[in-house]
PDB file of C-alpha atoms and ligand atoms in Angstrom:
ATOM      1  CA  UNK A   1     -10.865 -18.526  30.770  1.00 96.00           C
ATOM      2  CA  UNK A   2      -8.348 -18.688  27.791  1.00 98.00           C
ATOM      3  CA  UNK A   3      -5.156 -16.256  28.627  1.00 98.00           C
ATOM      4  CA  UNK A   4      -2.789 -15.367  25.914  1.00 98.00           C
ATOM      5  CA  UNK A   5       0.139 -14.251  27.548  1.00 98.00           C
ATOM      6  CA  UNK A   6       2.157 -11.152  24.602  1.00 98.00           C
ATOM      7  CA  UNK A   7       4.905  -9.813  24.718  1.00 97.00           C
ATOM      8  CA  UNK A   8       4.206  -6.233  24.672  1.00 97.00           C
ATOM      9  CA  UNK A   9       1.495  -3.263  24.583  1.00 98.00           C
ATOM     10  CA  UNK A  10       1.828  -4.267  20.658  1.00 98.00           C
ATOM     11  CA  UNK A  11       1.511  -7.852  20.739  1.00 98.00           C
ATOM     12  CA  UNK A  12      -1.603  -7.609  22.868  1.00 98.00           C
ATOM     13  CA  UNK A  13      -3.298  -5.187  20.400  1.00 98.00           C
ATOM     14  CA  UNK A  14      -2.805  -7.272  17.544  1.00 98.00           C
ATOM     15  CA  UNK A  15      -3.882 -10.157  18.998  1.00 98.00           C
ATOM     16  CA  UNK A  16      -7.104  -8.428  20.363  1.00 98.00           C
ATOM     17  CA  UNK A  17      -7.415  -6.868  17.316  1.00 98.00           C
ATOM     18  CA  UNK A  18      -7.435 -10.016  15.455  1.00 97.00           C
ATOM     19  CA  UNK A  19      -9.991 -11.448  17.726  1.00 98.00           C
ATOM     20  CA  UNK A  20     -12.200  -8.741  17.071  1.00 98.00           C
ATOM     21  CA  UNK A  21     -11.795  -9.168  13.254  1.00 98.00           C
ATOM     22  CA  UNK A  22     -12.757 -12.826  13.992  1.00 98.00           C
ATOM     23  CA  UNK A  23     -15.848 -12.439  15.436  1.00 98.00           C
ATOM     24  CA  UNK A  24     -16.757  -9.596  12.474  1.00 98.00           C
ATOM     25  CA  UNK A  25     -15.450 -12.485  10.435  1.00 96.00           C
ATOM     26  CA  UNK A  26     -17.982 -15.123  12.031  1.00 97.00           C
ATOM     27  CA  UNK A  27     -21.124 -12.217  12.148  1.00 98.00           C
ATOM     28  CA  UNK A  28     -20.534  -9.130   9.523  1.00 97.00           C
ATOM     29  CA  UNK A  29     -23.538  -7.968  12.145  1.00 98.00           C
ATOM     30  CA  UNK A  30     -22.300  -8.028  14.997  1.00 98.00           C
ATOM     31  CA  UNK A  31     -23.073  -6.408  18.028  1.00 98.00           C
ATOM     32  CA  UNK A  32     -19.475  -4.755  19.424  1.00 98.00           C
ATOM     33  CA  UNK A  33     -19.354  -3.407  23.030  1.00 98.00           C
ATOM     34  CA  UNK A  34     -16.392  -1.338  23.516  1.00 98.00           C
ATOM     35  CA  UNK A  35     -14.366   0.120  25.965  1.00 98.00           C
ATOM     36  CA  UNK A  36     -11.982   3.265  26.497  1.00 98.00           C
ATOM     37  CA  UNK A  37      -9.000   4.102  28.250  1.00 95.00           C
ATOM     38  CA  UNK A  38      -5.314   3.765  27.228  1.00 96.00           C
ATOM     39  CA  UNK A  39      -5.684  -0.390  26.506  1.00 98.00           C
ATOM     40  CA  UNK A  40      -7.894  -0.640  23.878  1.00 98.00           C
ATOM     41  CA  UNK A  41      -6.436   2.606  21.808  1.00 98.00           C
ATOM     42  CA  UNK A  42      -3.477   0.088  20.077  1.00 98.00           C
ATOM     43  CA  UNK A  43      -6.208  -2.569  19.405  1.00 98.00           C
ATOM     44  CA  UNK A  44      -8.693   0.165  17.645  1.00 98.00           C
ATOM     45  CA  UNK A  45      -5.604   1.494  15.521  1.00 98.00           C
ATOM     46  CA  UNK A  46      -4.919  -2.178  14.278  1.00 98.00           C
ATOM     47  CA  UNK A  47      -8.617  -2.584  14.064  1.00 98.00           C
ATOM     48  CA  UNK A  48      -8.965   0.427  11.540  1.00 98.00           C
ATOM     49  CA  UNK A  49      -5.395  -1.074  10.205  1.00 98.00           C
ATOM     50  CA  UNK A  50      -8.095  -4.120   9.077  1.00 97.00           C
ATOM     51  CA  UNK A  51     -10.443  -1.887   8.044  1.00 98.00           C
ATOM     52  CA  UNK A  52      -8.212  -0.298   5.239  1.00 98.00           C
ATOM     53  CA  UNK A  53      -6.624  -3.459   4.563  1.00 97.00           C
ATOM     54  CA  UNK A  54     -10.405  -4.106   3.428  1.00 96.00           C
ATOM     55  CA  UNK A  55     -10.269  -7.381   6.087  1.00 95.00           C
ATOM     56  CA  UNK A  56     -13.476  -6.275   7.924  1.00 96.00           C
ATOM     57  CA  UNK A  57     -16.341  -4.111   7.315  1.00 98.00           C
ATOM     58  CA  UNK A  58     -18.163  -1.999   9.979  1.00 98.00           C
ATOM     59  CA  UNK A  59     -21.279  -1.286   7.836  1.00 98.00           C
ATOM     60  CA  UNK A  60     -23.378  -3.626   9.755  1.00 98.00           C
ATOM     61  CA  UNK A  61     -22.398  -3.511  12.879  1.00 98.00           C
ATOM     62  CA  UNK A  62     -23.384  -2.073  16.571  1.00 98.00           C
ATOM     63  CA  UNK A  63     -21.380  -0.961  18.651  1.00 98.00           C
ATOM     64  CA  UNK A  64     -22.576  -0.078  22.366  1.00 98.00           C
ATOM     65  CA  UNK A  65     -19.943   1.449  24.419  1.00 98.00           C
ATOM     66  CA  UNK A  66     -19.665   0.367  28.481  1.00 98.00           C
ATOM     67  CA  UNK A  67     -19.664   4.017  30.342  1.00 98.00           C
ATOM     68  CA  UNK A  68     -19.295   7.380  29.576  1.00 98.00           C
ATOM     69  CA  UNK A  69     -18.551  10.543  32.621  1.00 98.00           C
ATOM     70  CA  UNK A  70     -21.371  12.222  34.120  1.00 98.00           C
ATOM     71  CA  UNK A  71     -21.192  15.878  33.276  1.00 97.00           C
ATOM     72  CA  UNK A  72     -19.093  15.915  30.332  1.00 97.00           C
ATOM     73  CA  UNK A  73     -20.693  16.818  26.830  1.00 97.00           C
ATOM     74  CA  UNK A  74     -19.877  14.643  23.633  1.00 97.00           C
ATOM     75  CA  UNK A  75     -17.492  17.762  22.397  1.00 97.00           C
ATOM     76  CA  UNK A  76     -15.183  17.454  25.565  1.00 97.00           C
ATOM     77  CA  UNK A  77     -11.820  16.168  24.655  1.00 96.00           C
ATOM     78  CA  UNK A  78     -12.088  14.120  27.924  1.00 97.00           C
ATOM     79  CA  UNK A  79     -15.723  12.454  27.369  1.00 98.00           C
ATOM     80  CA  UNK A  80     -15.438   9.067  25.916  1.00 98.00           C
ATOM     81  CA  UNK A  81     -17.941  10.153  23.433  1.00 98.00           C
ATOM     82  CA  UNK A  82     -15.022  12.227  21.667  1.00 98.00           C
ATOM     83  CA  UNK A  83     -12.380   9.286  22.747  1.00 98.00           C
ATOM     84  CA  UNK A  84     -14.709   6.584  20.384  1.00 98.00           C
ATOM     85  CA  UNK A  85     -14.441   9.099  17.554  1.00 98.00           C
ATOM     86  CA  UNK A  86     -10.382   9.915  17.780  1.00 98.00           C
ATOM     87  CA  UNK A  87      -9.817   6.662  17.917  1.00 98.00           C
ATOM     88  CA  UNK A  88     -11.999   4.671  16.043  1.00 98.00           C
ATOM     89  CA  UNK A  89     -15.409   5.905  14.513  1.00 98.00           C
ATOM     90  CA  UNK A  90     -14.088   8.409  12.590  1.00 98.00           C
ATOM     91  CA  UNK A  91     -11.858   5.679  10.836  1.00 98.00           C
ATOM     92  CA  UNK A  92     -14.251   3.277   9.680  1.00 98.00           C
ATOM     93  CA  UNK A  93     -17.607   3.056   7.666  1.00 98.00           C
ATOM     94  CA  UNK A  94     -19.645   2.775  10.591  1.00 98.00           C
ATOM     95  CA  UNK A  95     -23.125   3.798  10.321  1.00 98.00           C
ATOM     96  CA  UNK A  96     -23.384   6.588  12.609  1.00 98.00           C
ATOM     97  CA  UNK A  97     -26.840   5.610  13.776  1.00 98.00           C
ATOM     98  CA  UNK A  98     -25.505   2.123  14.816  1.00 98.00           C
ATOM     99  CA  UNK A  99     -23.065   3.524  17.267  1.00 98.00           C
ATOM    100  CA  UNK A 100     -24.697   3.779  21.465  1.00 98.00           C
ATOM    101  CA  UNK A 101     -23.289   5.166  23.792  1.00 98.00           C
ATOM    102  CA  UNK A 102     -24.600   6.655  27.597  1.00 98.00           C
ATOM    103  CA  UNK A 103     -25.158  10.353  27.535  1.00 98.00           C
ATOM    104  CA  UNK A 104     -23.126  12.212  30.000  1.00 98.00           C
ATOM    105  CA  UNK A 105     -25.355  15.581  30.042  1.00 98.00           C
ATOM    106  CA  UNK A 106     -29.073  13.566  30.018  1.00 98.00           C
ATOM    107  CA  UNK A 107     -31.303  15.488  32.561  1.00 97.00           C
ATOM    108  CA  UNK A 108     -32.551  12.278  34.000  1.00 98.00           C
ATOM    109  CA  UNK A 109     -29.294  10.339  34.368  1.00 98.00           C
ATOM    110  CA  UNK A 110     -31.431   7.188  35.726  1.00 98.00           C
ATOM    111  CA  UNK A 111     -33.685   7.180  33.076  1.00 98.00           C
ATOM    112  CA  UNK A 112     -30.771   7.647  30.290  1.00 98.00           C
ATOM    113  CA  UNK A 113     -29.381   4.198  32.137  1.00 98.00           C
ATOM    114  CA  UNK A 114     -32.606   2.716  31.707  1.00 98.00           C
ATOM    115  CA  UNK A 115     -33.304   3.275  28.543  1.00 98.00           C
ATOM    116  CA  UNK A 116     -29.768   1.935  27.764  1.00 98.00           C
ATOM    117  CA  UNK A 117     -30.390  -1.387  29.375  1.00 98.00           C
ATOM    118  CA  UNK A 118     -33.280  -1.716  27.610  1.00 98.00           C
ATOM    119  CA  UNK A 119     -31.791  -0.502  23.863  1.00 98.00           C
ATOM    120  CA  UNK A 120     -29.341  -3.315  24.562  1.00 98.00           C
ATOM    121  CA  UNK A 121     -31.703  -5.920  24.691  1.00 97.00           C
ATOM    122  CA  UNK A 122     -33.325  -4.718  21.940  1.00 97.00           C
ATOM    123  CA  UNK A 123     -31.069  -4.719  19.356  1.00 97.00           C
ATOM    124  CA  UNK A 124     -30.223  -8.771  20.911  1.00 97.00           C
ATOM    125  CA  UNK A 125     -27.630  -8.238  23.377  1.00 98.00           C
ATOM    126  CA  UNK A 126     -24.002  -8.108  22.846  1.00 98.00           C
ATOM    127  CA  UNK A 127     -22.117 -10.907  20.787  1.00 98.00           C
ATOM    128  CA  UNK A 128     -18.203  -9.629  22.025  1.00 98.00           C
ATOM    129  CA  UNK A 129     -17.551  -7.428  24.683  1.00 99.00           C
ATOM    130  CA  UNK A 130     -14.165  -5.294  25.101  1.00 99.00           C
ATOM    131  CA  UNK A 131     -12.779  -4.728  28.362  1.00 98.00           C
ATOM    132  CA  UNK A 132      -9.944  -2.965  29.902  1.00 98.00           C
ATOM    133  CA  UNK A 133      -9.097  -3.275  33.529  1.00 98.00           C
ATOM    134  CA  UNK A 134      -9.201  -0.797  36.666  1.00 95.00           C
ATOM    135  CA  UNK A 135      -5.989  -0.832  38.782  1.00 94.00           C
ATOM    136  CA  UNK A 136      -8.943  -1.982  41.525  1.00 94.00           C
ATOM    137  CA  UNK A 137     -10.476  -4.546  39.982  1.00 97.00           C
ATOM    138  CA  UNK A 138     -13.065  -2.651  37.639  1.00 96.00           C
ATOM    139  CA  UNK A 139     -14.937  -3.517  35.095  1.00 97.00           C
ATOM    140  CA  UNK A 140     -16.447  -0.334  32.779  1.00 96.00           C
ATOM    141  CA  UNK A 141     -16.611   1.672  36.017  1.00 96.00           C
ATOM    142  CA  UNK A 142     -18.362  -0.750  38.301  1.00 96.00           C
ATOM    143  CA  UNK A 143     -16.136  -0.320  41.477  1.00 94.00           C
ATOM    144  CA  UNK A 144     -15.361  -1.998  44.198  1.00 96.00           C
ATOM    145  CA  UNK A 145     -18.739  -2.512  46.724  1.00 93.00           C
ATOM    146  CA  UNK A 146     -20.245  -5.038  48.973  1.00 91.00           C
ATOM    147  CA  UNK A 147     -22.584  -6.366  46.342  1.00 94.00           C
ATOM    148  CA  UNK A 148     -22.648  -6.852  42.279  1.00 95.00           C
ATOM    149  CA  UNK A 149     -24.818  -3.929  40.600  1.00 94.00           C
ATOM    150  CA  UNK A 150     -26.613  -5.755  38.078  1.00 95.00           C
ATOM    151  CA  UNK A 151     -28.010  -3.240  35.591  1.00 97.00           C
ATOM    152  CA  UNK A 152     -26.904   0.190  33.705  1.00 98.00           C
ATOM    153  CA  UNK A 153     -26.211   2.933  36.802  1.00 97.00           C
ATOM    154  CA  UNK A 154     -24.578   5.747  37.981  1.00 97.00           C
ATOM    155  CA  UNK A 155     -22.068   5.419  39.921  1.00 96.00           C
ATOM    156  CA  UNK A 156     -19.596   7.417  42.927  1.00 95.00           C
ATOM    157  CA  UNK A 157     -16.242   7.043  40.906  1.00 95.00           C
ATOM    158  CA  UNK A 158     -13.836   5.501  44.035  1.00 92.00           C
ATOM    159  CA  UNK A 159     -10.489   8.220  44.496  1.00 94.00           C
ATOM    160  CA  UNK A 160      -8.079   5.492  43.627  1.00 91.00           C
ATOM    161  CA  UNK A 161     -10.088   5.503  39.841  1.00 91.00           C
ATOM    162  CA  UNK A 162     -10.563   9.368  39.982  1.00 95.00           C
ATOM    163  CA  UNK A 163      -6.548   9.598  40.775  1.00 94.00           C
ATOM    164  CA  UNK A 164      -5.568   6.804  37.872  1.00 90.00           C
ATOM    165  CA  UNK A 165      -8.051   8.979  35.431  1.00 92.00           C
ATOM    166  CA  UNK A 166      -6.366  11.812  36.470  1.00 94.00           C
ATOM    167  CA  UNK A 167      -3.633  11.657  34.322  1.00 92.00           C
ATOM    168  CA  UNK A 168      -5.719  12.032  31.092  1.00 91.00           C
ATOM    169  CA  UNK A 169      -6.858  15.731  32.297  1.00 94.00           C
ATOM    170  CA  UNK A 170      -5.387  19.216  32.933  1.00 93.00           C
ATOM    171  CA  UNK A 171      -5.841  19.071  37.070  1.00 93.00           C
ATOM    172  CA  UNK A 172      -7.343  16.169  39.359  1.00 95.00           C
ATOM    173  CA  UNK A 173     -10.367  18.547  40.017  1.00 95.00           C
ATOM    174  CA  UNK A 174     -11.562  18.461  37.085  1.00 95.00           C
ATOM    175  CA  UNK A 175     -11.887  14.494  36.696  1.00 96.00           C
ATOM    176  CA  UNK A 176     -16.044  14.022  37.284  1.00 97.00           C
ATOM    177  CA  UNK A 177     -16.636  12.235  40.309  1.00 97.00           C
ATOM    178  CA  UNK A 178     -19.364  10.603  38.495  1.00 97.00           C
ATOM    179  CA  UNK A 179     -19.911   8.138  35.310  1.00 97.00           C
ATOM    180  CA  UNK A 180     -22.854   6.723  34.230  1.00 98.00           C
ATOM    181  CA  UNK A 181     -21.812   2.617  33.778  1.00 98.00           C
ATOM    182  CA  UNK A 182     -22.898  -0.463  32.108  1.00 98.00           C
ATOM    183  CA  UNK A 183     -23.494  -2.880  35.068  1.00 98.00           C
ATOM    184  CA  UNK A 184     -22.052  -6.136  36.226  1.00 98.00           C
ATOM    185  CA  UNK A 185     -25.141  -7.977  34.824  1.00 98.00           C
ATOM    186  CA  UNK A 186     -24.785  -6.203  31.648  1.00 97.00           C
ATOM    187  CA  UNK A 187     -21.179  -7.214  31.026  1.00 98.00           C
ATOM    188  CA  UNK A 188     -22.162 -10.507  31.736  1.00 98.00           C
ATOM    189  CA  UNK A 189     -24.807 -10.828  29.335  1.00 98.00           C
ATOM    190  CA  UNK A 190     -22.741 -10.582  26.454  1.00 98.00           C
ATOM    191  CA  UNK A 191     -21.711 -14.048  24.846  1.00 98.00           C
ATOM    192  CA  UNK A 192     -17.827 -13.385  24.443  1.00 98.00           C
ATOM    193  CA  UNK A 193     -15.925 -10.919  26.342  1.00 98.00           C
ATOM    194  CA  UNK A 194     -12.416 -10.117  25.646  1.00 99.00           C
ATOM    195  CA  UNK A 195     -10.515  -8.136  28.338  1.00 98.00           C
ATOM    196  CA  UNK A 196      -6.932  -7.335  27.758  1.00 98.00           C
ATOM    197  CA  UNK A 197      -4.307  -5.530  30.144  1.00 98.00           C
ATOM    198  CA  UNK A 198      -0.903  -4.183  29.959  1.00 98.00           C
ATOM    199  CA  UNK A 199       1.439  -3.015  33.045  1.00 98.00           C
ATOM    200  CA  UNK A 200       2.810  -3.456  36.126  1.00 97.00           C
ATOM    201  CA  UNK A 201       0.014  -1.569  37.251  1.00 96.00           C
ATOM    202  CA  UNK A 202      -3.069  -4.133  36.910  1.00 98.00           C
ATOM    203  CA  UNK A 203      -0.583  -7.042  38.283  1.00 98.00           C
ATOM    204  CA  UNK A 204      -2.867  -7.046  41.309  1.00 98.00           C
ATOM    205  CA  UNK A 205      -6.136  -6.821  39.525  1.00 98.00           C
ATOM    206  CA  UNK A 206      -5.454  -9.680  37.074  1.00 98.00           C
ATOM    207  CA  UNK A 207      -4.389 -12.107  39.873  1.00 98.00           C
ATOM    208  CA  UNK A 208      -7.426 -11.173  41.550  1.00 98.00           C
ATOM    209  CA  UNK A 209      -9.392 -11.097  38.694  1.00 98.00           C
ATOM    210  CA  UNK A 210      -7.978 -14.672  37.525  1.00 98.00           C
ATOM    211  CA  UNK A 211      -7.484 -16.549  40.636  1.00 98.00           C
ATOM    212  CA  UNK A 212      -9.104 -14.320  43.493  1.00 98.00           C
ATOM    213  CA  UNK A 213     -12.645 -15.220  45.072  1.00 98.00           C
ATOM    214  CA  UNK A 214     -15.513 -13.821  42.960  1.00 98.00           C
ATOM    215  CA  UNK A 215     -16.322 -10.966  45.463  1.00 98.00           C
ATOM    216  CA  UNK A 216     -18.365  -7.734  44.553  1.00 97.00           C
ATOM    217  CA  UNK A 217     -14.768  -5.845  46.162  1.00 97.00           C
ATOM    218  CA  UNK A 218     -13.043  -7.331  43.364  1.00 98.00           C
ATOM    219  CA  UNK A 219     -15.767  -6.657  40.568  1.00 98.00           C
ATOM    220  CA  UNK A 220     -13.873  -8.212  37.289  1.00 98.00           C
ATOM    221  CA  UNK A 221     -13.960 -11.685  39.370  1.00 98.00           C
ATOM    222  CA  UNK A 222     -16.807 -12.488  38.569  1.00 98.00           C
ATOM    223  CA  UNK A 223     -15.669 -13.183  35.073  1.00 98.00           C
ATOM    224  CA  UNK A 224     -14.552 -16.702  36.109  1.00 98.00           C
ATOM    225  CA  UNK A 225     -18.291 -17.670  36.021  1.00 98.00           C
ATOM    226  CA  UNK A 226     -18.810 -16.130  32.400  1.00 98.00           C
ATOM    227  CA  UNK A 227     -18.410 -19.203  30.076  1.00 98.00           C
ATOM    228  CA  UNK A 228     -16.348 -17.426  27.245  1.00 98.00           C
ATOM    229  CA  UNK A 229     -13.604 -15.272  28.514  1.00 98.00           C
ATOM    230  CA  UNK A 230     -10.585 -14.635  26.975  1.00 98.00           C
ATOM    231  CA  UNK A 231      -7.293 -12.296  28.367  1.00 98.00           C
ATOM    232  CA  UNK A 232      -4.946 -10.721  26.316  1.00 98.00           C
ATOM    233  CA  UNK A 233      -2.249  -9.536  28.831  1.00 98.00           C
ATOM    234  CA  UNK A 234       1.594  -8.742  28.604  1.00 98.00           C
ATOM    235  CA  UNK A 235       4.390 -10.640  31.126  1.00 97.00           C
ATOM    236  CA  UNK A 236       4.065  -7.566  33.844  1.00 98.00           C
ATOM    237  CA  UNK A 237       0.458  -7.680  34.026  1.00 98.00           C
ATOM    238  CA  UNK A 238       0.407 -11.819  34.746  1.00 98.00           C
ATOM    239  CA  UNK A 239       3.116 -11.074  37.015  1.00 98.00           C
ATOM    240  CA  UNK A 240       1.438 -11.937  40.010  1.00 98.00           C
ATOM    241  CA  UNK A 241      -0.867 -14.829  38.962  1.00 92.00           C
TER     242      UNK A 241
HETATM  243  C1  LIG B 301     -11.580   3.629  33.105  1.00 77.45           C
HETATM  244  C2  LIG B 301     -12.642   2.968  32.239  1.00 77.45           C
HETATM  245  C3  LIG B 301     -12.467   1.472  32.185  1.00 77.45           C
HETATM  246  C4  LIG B 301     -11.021   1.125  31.892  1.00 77.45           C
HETATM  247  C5  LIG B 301     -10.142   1.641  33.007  1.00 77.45           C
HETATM  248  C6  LIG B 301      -8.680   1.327  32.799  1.00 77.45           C
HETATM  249  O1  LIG B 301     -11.913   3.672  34.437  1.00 77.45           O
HETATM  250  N1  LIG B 301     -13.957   3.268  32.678  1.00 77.45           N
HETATM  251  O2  LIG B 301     -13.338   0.943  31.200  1.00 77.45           O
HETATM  252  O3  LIG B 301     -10.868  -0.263  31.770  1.00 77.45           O
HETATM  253  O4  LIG B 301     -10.295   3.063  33.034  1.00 77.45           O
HETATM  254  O5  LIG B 301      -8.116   2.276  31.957  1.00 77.45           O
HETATM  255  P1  LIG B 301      -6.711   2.167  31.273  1.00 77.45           P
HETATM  256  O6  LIG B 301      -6.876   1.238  30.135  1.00 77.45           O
HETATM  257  O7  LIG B 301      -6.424   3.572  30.830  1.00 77.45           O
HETATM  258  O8  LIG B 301      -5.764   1.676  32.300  1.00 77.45           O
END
């Protein structure tokens, strides 16, 4: 694992950022998986910062995002669906067509997961995956269980995520107490992943994560057997490694 260690929310963006506009800089075709929540949203502003600076070009490249809520149409303000297009797709000259992501409102949420797994492969896996961090230890929203679920899934959202989600909507009841989720084996797959963290808040996680035992209860540790892993984290969240 490589670990740059920023000074701020700001510095880790830009570095991120820059790594990402690396790897489009190495494969104009790259495939990009993505993640939400409030770490990546200063990495896809310096992204699209890039973009206009006419650094990088998204015309050829794939994005596949890690999870979306179960329940929640595209058009809700709190699906990640709408968070992808806020924040980044609406910025750049991605090829709409080119952008995956799970479908929240599919009838046959099993099926929807399967078919993901198997789009992934198709288009030849992912070459850099983005990761935030869960104040638990998860990874896209693989929580914390007594074994590693390898594939594309639905999962029970845990109440400590549901709780830390909560912030992002009008009243706790109205966070879905289900996501549909990239799995474990998924993540893994990809060829570079990039997580990055900011906060006293995911102190605990990124020790674990870092220099924890690889445990299914901890599901980001098992990043220490994935052969190109970089960290982009501020002083608070390496606090406790
Ligand atoms: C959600 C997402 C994760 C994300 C995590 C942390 O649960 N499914 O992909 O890493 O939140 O979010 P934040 O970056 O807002 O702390």
């Amino acid at each position: 694992m490589k670990i740059y260690r920023e000074k701020d929310y700001e510095a880790i963006s830009l570095r991120a950022a820059n790594i990402l506009t690396a790897q489009l800089v190495l494969k104009q075709n790259s495939v990009l998986g993505l993640a939400t929540g409030s770490s990546p949203i200063g990495t896809y502003k310096k992204l699209v910062e890039n973009y206009k600076a006419g650094e990088i070009s998204f015309r050829d490249v794939r994005t596949v995002n890690l999870d979306e809520y179960k329940g929640l149409k595209d058009s809700d303000p709190n699906s990640y669906h709408y968070f992808m297009q806020e924040n980044l797709f609406s910025h750049i000259d991605i090829d709409p067509e080119n952008v995956h992501l799970l479908s929240g409102v599919a009838e046959d949420s099993d099926l929807e997961c399967e078919k993901y797994e198997r789009m992934i492969r198709a288009i030849g896996g992912i070459d850099m995956q983005l990761l935030g961090i869960g104040r638990n230890g998860h990874i896209g929203f693989n929580e914390p269980d007594s074994s590693f679920t390898v594939n594309t899934h639905v999962v029970d959202l845990t109440e400590s995520t549901i709780e830390a989600n909560s912030r992002l909507f009008d009243d706790i009841s109205q966070v879905p107490r289900q996501a549909l989720s990239m799995g474990i084996g998924t993540i893994m797959h990809a060829k570079r992943i990039l997580l990055i963290a900011n906060g006293e808040s995911k102190a605990d996680a990124i020790a674990k994560v870092v220099a924890g035992p690889v445990t299914p209860e901890v599901p980001g540790s098992i990043l220490q057997l994935h052969p190109d892993v970089t960290i982009v984290a501020d002083d608070k969240a390496l606090s406790k490694l």
